[in-house]
Amino acid sequence: GQQLNQSPQSMFIQEGEDVSMNCTSSSIFNTWLWYKQEPGEGPVLLIALYKAGELTSNGRLTAQFGITRKDSFLNISASIPSDVGIYFCAGQDTGANSKLTFGKGITLSVRP
Amino acid sequence: KAGVTQTPRYLIKTRGQQVTLSCSPISGHRSVSWYQQTPGQGLQFLFEYFSETQRNKGNFPGRFSGRQFSNSRSEMNVSTLELGDSALYLCASSLTQDRVRYFGAGTRLSVL
């Protein structure tokens, strides 16, 4: 099935650094979502974006819905050790085909 | 407010057996969807139920089936298990099909 493009597969940063992740698609979506998954758990919703061009923050996290509706980015500022995990982007349509389409995720490691 | 509850958390089965997984959505949520997560394929959509009716289905064989009860709880069943069915099965609930989805911790299925 279709998947969104997230790269690189892994990122290694120093505590206190900012990090940015990008997600692209060949199709447009009406909603973009960012989830974080930690070992042994399900994905936890971080940010939901509903309008092209929208910029939304959640604490140290900021995400934007691309104006073409085919991409989104997530920025984490001043990283801390508990930011470690896998970050997934997901696109969602509306109506009958409102399933989530996921990227493969980016594994973030934070060095103290 | 309780989150999405999936039971059991872990399952070990052998090839050819069948298995039933359970999902209790967040109170008031009427839409339940199921996803399979594997290292190779990532998160793949299985199916979605709303008001006891399957509304959307992913590209999985007919061995994978599900249902939803009047209290919105959902079950998924996999018959004639294959080694490749080993995965983390995630359930997500939302108020309606178009709304943001919240995931449970998943059921880790191992097929030997």
Short mmCIF file of C-alpha atoms in Angstrom, two decimals, chain A residues 31-112:
data_model
loop_
_atom_site.label_atom_id
_atom_site.label_comp_id
_atom_site.label_asym_id
_atom_site.label_seq_id
_atom_site.Cartn_x
_atom_site.Cartn_y
_atom_site.Cartn_z
CA THR A 31 -5.23 16.15 7.69
CA TRP A 32 -1.64 15.57 8.72
CA LEU A 33 -0.74 13.96 12.01
CA TRP A 34 2.45 13.34 13.92
CA TYR A 35 2.73 10.43 16.35
CA LYS A 36 5.50 9.24 18.65
CA GLN A 37 5.98 5.61 19.59
CA GLU A 38 8.09 4.28 22.44
CA PRO A 39 9.09 0.64 22.94
CA GLY A 40 6.20 -1.58 23.95
CA GLU A 41 3.60 1.12 23.39
CA GLY A 42 1.26 2.27 20.68
CA PRO A 43 1.70 5.55 18.79
CA VAL A 44 0.82 8.63 20.82
CA LEU A 45 -0.63 11.63 19.03
CA LEU A 46 1.64 14.69 19.19
CA ILE A 47 0.10 17.20 16.81
CA ALA A 48 -2.82 17.25 14.35
CA LEU A 49 -2.94 19.70 11.42
CA TYR A 50 -6.16 20.44 9.55
CA LYS A 51 -5.47 23.27 7.09
CA ALA A 52 -2.87 23.83 4.41
CA GLY A 53 -0.26 26.26 5.71
CA GLU A 54 -1.27 25.71 9.34
CA LEU A 55 1.51 25.98 11.91
CA THR A 56 0.77 24.40 15.29
CA SER A 57 2.81 24.07 18.46
CA ASN A 58 2.62 21.68 21.38
CA GLY A 59 5.25 22.66 23.95
CA ARG A 60 8.66 22.24 22.35
CA LEU A 61 7.10 20.66 19.24
CA THR A 62 6.06 22.65 16.19
CA ALA A 63 4.53 21.18 13.05
CA GLN A 64 3.36 22.63 9.75
CA PHE A 65 0.92 21.45 7.10
CA GLY A 66 2.50 22.14 3.72
CA ILE A 67 0.66 24.48 1.37
CA THR A 68 0.61 21.84 -1.39
CA ARG A 69 -1.07 19.46 1.11
CA LYS A 70 1.56 16.89 0.14
CA ASP A 71 4.02 17.45 2.94
CA SER A 72 4.46 18.30 6.59
CA PHE A 73 7.35 18.91 8.94
CA LEU A 74 7.88 18.49 12.66
CA ASN A 75 10.42 20.45 14.66
CA ILE A 76 11.56 19.59 18.17
CA SER A 77 13.41 22.35 19.97
CA ALA A 78 15.88 22.00 22.86
CA SER A 79 15.75 18.19 22.79
CA ILE A 80 15.84 16.20 26.02
CA PRO A 81 16.52 12.49 26.64
CA SER A 82 12.80 11.64 26.87
CA ASP A 83 12.36 12.75 23.24
CA VAL A 84 13.86 9.39 22.25
CA GLY A 85 11.42 7.30 20.22
CA ILE A 86 10.08 6.70 16.73
CA TYR A 87 8.31 9.62 15.10
CA PHE A 88 5.67 8.82 12.51
CA CYS A 89 3.86 11.14 10.18
CA ALA A 90 0.41 10.15 8.94
CA GLY A 91 -1.94 11.52 6.34
CA GLN A 92 -5.68 11.24 6.64
CA ASP A 93 -8.43 11.79 4.10
CA THR A 94 -12.02 12.60 4.93
CA GLY A 95 -15.20 10.71 4.31
CA ALA A 96 -15.31 7.04 3.43
CA ASN A 97 -11.57 6.77 2.86
CA SER A 98 -10.45 8.31 6.13
CA LYS A 99 -7.88 5.66 7.01
CA LEU A 100 -4.42 6.74 8.11
CA THR A 101 -1.48 6.35 5.76
CA PHE A 102 1.81 6.26 7.65
CA GLY A 103 5.44 6.98 6.96
CA LYS A 104 7.99 4.37 8.03
CA GLY A 105 9.06 6.53 10.95
CA ILE A 106 12.27 8.16 12.11
CA THR A 107 14.07 6.76 15.15
CA LEU A 108 15.42 9.64 17.21
CA SER A 109 18.31 9.14 19.62
CA VAL A 110 19.36 11.91 22.00
CA ARG A 111 22.86 11.87 23.48
CA PRO A 112 23.07 13.36 26.98
#
